[in-house]
Amino acid sequence: EAGVAQSPRYKIIEKRQSVAFWCNPISGHATLYWYQQILGQGPKLLIQFQNNGVVDDSQLPKDRFSAERLKGVDSTLKIQPAKLEDSAVYLCASSLADRGLHFGPGTRLTVT
Amino acid sequence: LAKTTQPISMDSYEGQEVNITCSHNNIATNDYITWYQQFPSQGPRFIIQGYKTKVTNEVASLFIPADRKSSTLSLPRVSLSDTAVYYCLVGDNNNDMRFGAGTRLTVKP
């Protein structure tokens, strides 16, 4: 089966600019997650979707971050405006019930 | 906050068995225990999942005592390619999947 797809793989922007990341989960996976991983730290859960509904967005900085999964399949994570501390790898994952999370390759964001 | 506690780092030598213990004192009745492996510049990869007693697959074994307040990931005969960060997570039906800092395993020749 095809894995979780993410794009772009790398992005460099200046602070105060906007950026968007795209994720296409494994076919049939109802649950989709976005994580932020800062260098040297474990992934931090930003938001979890079940189909097109939000299950958990308690750690999403809602003043600047937004995410959507309109048709219950692919998803977009947006940052507007970006700050220097947003430099990180943004990981998308999907899962089927209790069978573990499948992660994509991530998008490495550098904010200058 | 993560619901688990693990050692920050461990060292081992090729061919040895490595055991990484994770504490999860507040594990809920419906929570499963899942371990992930992460190499640099890659997303985490599922290794093994269990609820109680022992689970074994082609990669590792997972030992869970009766009180389920801890678990141990066992990697038999490690090689240099097992050098990675290992994460222990607990959650119900893949909800609330929060990673801690993980355990950085270094395998030496």
mmCIF file of C-alpha atoms in Angstrom:
data_model
loop_
_atom_site.group_PDB
_atom_site.id
_atom_site.type_symbol
_atom_site.label_atom_id
_atom_site.label_comp_id
_atom_site.label_asym_id
_atom_site.label_seq_id
_atom_site.Cartn_x
_atom_site.Cartn_y
_atom_site.Cartn_z
ATOM 1 C CA GLU A 1 0.000 0.000 0.000
ATOM 2 C CA ALA A 2 1.124 3.557 -0.638
ATOM 3 C CA GLY A 3 2.328 5.411 2.430
ATOM 4 C CA VAL A 4 1.408 8.813 3.815
ATOM 5 C CA ALA A 5 2.328 11.529 1.330
ATOM 6 C CA GLN A 6 3.399 15.030 2.329
ATOM 7 C CA SER A 7 4.428 18.090 0.390
ATOM 8 C CA PRO A 8 6.513 20.089 0.139
ATOM 9 C CA ARG A 9 9.469 18.274 1.692
ATOM 10 C CA TYR A 10 11.313 21.486 2.449
ATOM 11 C CA LYS A 11 10.234 25.099 2.812
ATOM 12 C CA ILE A 12 12.127 28.257 3.699
ATOM 13 C CA ILE A 13 10.189 31.424 4.479
ATOM 14 C CA GLU A 14 10.753 34.704 6.252
ATOM 15 C CA LYS A 15 9.053 35.498 9.531
ATOM 16 C CA ARG A 16 5.573 36.949 9.221
ATOM 17 C CA GLN A 17 5.021 35.115 5.923
ATOM 18 C CA SER A 18 2.404 32.388 5.481
ATOM 19 C CA VAL A 19 2.958 28.737 4.629
ATOM 20 C CA ALA A 20 0.806 25.682 3.992
ATOM 21 C CA PHE A 21 1.562 21.982 4.172
ATOM 22 C CA TRP A 22 -0.385 19.199 2.506
ATOM 23 C CA CYS A 23 -0.930 15.605 3.596
ATOM 24 C CA ASN A 24 -2.573 12.656 1.883
ATOM 25 C CA PRO A 25 -3.105 9.758 4.313
ATOM 26 C CA ILE A 26 -3.120 6.057 3.546
ATOM 27 C CA SER A 27 -6.314 5.113 1.730
ATOM 28 C CA GLY A 28 -9.055 4.145 4.134
ATOM 29 C CA HIS A 29 -7.414 5.612 7.231
ATOM 30 C CA ALA A 30 -10.077 7.623 9.017
ATOM 31 C CA THR A 31 -7.779 9.225 11.585
ATOM 32 C CA LEU A 32 -5.229 11.866 10.613
ATOM 33 C CA TYR A 33 -2.713 13.649 12.830
ATOM 34 C CA TRP A 34 -0.406 16.639 12.479
ATOM 35 C CA TYR A 35 2.707 16.785 14.640
ATOM 36 C CA GLN A 36 5.413 19.418 15.074
ATOM 37 C CA GLN A 37 8.904 18.139 15.829
ATOM 38 C CA ILE A 38 11.528 20.635 16.899
ATOM 39 C CA LEU A 39 15.119 19.474 16.579
ATOM 40 C CA GLY A 40 16.115 17.266 19.497
ATOM 41 C CA GLN A 41 12.573 16.853 20.830
ATOM 42 C CA GLY A 42 9.813 14.293 20.427
ATOM 43 C CA PRO A 43 6.904 15.009 18.070
ATOM 44 C CA LYS A 44 4.243 17.303 19.549
ATOM 45 C CA LEU A 45 0.641 16.565 18.624
ATOM 46 C CA LEU A 46 -0.984 19.629 17.050
ATOM 47 C CA ILE A 47 -4.306 18.268 15.871
ATOM 48 C CA GLN A 48 -6.129 14.966 15.371
ATOM 49 C CA PHE A 49 -8.974 14.446 12.895
ATOM 50 C CA GLN A 50 -11.462 11.594 12.766
ATOM 51 C CA ASN A 51 -12.782 11.698 9.201
ATOM 52 C CA ASN A 52 -13.403 15.435 8.730
ATOM 53 C CA GLY A 53 -14.076 16.229 12.397
ATOM 54 C CA VAL A 54 -11.560 17.491 14.952
ATOM 55 C CA VAL A 55 -10.934 15.097 17.862
ATOM 56 C CA ASP A 56 -8.170 17.027 19.618
ATOM 57 C CA ASP A 57 -6.647 20.426 18.858
ATOM 58 C CA SER A 58 -5.723 21.382 22.414
ATOM 59 C CA GLN A 59 -2.055 21.962 21.536
ATOM 60 C CA LEU A 60 -2.647 23.848 18.287
ATOM 61 C CA PRO A 61 -1.664 27.542 18.564
ATOM 62 C CA LYS A 62 -4.915 28.745 17.103
ATOM 63 C CA ASP A 63 -3.860 32.366 16.811
ATOM 64 C CA ARG A 64 -1.556 31.434 13.937
ATOM 65 C CA PHE A 65 -2.086 27.763 13.055
ATOM 66 C CA SER A 66 -5.094 26.285 11.281
ATOM 67 C CA ALA A 67 -5.844 22.892 9.799
ATOM 68 C CA GLU A 68 -8.631 21.407 7.780
ATOM 69 C CA ARG A 69 -9.696 18.070 6.359
ATOM 70 C CA LEU A 70 -12.755 19.042 4.392
ATOM 71 C CA LYS A 71 -13.603 15.779 2.637
ATOM 72 C CA GLY A 72 -12.233 13.430 5.269
ATOM 73 C CA VAL A 73 -9.246 12.456 3.141
ATOM 74 C CA ASP A 74 -6.333 14.834 2.586
ATOM 75 C CA SER A 75 -5.514 17.666 4.948
ATOM 76 C CA THR A 76 -3.821 21.061 4.967
ATOM 77 C CA LEU A 77 -1.966 22.711 7.857
ATOM 78 C CA LYS A 78 -1.391 26.459 7.614
ATOM 79 C CA ILE A 79 0.747 28.886 9.584
ATOM 80 C CA GLN A 80 -0.057 32.571 9.298
ATOM 81 C CA PRO A 81 2.038 34.526 10.192
ATOM 82 C CA ALA A 82 5.115 32.405 10.836
ATOM 83 C CA LYS A 83 7.527 33.035 13.702
ATOM 84 C CA LEU A 84 11.146 31.994 14.071
ATOM 85 C CA GLU A 85 10.160 29.385 16.688
ATOM 86 C CA ASP A 86 7.950 27.620 14.125
ATOM 87 C CA SER A 87 11.078 26.215 12.485
ATOM 88 C CA ALA A 88 10.571 22.473 12.782
ATOM 89 C CA VAL A 89 9.611 19.323 10.918
ATOM 90 C CA TYR A 90 5.864 18.969 10.437
ATOM 91 C CA LEU A 91 4.796 15.355 10.404
ATOM 92 C CA CYS A 92 1.509 13.959 9.196
ATOM 93 C CA ALA A 93 0.320 10.528 10.294
ATOM 94 C CA SER A 94 -2.745 8.391 9.725
ATOM 95 C CA SER A 95 -4.153 5.323 11.436
ATOM 96 C CA LEU A 96 -6.766 2.610 11.360
ATOM 97 C CA ALA A 97 -8.355 2.059 14.781
ATOM 98 C CA ASP A 98 -5.823 0.329 17.056
ATOM 99 C CA ARG A 99 -3.111 -0.600 14.577
ATOM 100 C CA GLY A 100 -0.574 2.157 15.212
ATOM 101 C CA LEU A 101 0.241 5.379 13.433
ATOM 102 C CA HIS A 102 1.808 5.541 9.969
ATOM 103 C CA PHE A 103 3.929 8.645 9.456
ATOM 104 C CA GLY A 104 4.807 10.530 6.323
ATOM 105 C CA PRO A 105 8.331 11.808 5.551
ATOM 106 C CA GLY A 106 7.586 15.250 6.999
ATOM 107 C CA THR A 107 8.048 18.816 5.821
ATOM 108 C CA ARG A 108 11.095 20.646 7.123
ATOM 109 C CA LEU A 109 10.233 24.321 7.675
ATOM 110 C CA THR A 110 12.885 26.969 8.198
ATOM 111 C CA VAL A 111 11.741 30.442 9.213
ATOM 112 C CA THR A 112 14.375 33.150 8.811
ATOM 113 C CA LEU B 1 2.264 16.500 28.461
ATOM 114 C CA ALA B 2 3.404 12.977 27.637
ATOM 115 C CA LYS B 3 1.937 10.239 29.807
ATOM 116 C CA THR B 4 5.132 8.193 29.848
ATOM 117 C CA THR B 5 8.664 8.367 31.283
ATOM 118 C CA GLN B 6 11.714 6.774 29.662
ATOM 119 C CA PRO B 7 15.489 6.974 30.078
ATOM 120 C CA ILE B 8 16.946 9.751 27.963
ATOM 121 C CA SER B 9 19.691 7.620 26.468
ATOM 122 C CA MET B 10 21.199 4.129 26.419
ATOM 123 C CA ASP B 11 24.338 2.644 24.947
ATOM 124 C CA SER B 12 24.827 -0.924 23.778
ATOM 125 C CA TYR B 13 27.120 -3.040 21.643
ATOM 126 C CA GLU B 14 26.362 -5.022 18.540
ATOM 127 C CA GLY B 15 24.903 -8.442 19.242
ATOM 128 C CA GLN B 16 23.613 -7.573 22.700
ATOM 129 C CA GLU B 17 20.007 -7.631 23.831
ATOM 130 C CA VAL B 18 18.654 -4.189 24.698
ATOM 131 C CA ASN B 19 15.787 -3.595 27.105
ATOM 132 C CA ILE B 20 14.173 -0.151 27.288
ATOM 133 C CA THR B 21 11.703 0.383 30.110
ATOM 134 C CA CYS B 22 8.869 2.883 30.048
ATOM 135 C CA SER B 23 6.825 4.042 33.039
ATOM 136 C CA HIS B 24 3.147 4.874 32.634
ATOM 137 C CA ASN B 25 1.764 4.993 36.156
ATOM 138 C CA ASN B 26 -1.546 6.555 35.152
ATOM 139 C CA ILE B 27 -2.392 4.201 32.298
ATOM 140 C CA ALA B 28 -6.145 3.892 31.756
ATOM 141 C CA THR B 29 -8.074 0.644 31.455
ATOM 142 C CA ASN B 30 -8.631 1.055 27.724
ATOM 143 C CA ASP B 31 -5.109 2.249 26.879
ATOM 144 C CA TYR B 32 -2.782 0.243 24.690
ATOM 145 C CA ILE B 33 1.015 0.585 24.840
ATOM 146 C CA THR B 34 2.760 1.314 21.560
ATOM 147 C CA TRP B 35 6.447 1.719 20.720
ATOM 148 C CA TYR B 36 7.897 3.657 17.808
ATOM 149 C CA GLN B 37 11.380 3.952 16.334
ATOM 150 C CA GLN B 38 12.687 7.108 14.688
ATOM 151 C CA PHE B 39 15.797 7.553 12.581
ATOM 152 C CA PRO B 40 17.198 11.015 11.778
ATOM 153 C CA SER B 41 15.289 12.852 9.049
ATOM 154 C CA GLN B 42 12.467 10.303 9.061
ATOM 155 C CA GLY B 43 9.061 10.065 10.696
ATOM 156 C CA PRO B 44 8.554 7.600 13.560
ATOM 157 C CA ARG B 45 7.910 3.987 12.588
ATOM 158 C CA PHE B 46 5.573 1.614 14.430
ATOM 159 C CA ILE B 47 7.436 -1.250 16.138
ATOM 160 C CA ILE B 48 5.038 -3.081 18.413
ATOM 161 C CA GLN B 49 1.828 -2.689 20.382
ATOM 162 C CA GLY B 50 0.387 -4.543 23.355
ATOM 163 C CA TYR B 51 -2.197 -4.459 26.109
ATOM 164 C CA LYS B 52 -0.916 -6.959 28.679
ATOM 165 C CA THR B 53 1.561 -9.832 29.223
ATOM 166 C CA LYS B 54 3.888 -10.369 26.288
ATOM 167 C CA VAL B 55 3.790 -9.574 22.601
ATOM 168 C CA THR B 56 6.428 -10.648 20.093
ATOM 169 C CA ASN B 57 6.911 -9.880 16.428
ATOM 170 C CA GLU B 58 9.783 -10.226 13.980
ATOM 171 C CA VAL B 59 11.445 -7.067 15.278
ATOM 172 C CA ALA B 60 10.961 -6.926 19.051
ATOM 173 C CA SER B 61 9.206 -8.180 22.148
ATOM 174 C CA LEU B 62 7.071 -6.165 24.519
ATOM 175 C CA PHE B 63 6.727 -7.200 28.140
ATOM 176 C CA ILE B 64 3.890 -5.749 30.224
ATOM 177 C CA PRO B 65 3.478 -6.675 33.916
ATOM 178 C CA ALA B 66 0.090 -7.368 35.433
ATOM 179 C CA ASP B 67 -0.322 -3.853 36.871
ATOM 180 C CA ARG B 68 0.483 -2.338 33.431
ATOM 181 C CA LYS B 69 2.252 0.619 35.061
ATOM 182 C CA SER B 70 5.359 -0.030 33.021
ATOM 183 C CA SER B 71 6.462 -1.859 29.916
ATOM 184 C CA THR B 72 9.755 -3.058 28.477
ATOM 185 C CA LEU B 73 10.734 -3.077 24.848
ATOM 186 C CA SER B 74 13.265 -5.810 24.149
ATOM 187 C CA LEU B 75 15.444 -5.715 21.037
ATOM 188 C CA PRO B 76 17.334 -8.988 20.511
ATOM 189 C CA ARG B 77 20.883 -8.919 19.157
ATOM 190 C CA VAL B 78 21.024 -5.260 18.138
ATOM 191 C CA SER B 79 23.049 -4.042 15.190
ATOM 192 C CA LEU B 80 24.451 -0.627 14.310
ATOM 193 C CA SER B 81 21.301 0.049 12.273
ATOM 194 C CA ASP B 82 19.201 -0.093 15.442
ATOM 195 C CA THR B 83 20.717 3.207 16.548
ATOM 196 C CA ALA B 84 17.669 5.450 16.787
ATOM 197 C CA VAL B 85 15.282 7.169 19.164
ATOM 198 C CA TYR B 86 12.622 4.907 20.673
ATOM 199 C CA TYR B 87 9.311 6.280 21.921
ATOM 200 C CA CYS B 88 6.736 4.686 24.212
ATOM 201 C CA LEU B 89 3.134 5.902 23.963
ATOM 202 C CA VAL B 90 -0.093 4.959 25.709
ATOM 203 C CA GLY B 91 -3.528 5.693 24.359
ATOM 204 C CA ASP B 92 -7.013 4.412 23.715
ATOM 205 C CA ASN B 93 -7.743 3.496 20.109
ATOM 206 C CA ASN B 94 -4.920 5.742 18.888
ATOM 207 C CA ASN B 95 -6.363 8.798 20.619
ATOM 208 C CA ASP B 96 -4.234 11.268 22.574
ATOM 209 C CA MET B 97 -1.020 9.945 21.014
ATOM 210 C CA ARG B 98 1.521 12.195 22.773
ATOM 211 C CA PHE B 99 5.233 11.581 22.398
ATOM 212 C CA GLY B 100 7.727 12.252 25.138
ATOM 213 C CA ALA B 101 11.419 12.878 24.574
ATOM 214 C CA GLY B 102 12.069 9.206 23.856
ATOM 215 C CA THR B 103 15.174 7.105 24.504
ATOM 216 C CA ARG B 104 18.170 7.664 22.288
ATOM 217 C CA LEU B 105 19.796 4.258 21.749
ATOM 218 C CA THR B 106 23.354 4.172 20.471
ATOM 219 C CA VAL B 107 24.711 0.829 19.306
ATOM 220 C CA LYS B 108 28.491 0.636 19.173
ATOM 221 C CA PRO B 109 30.627 -1.803 17.185
#
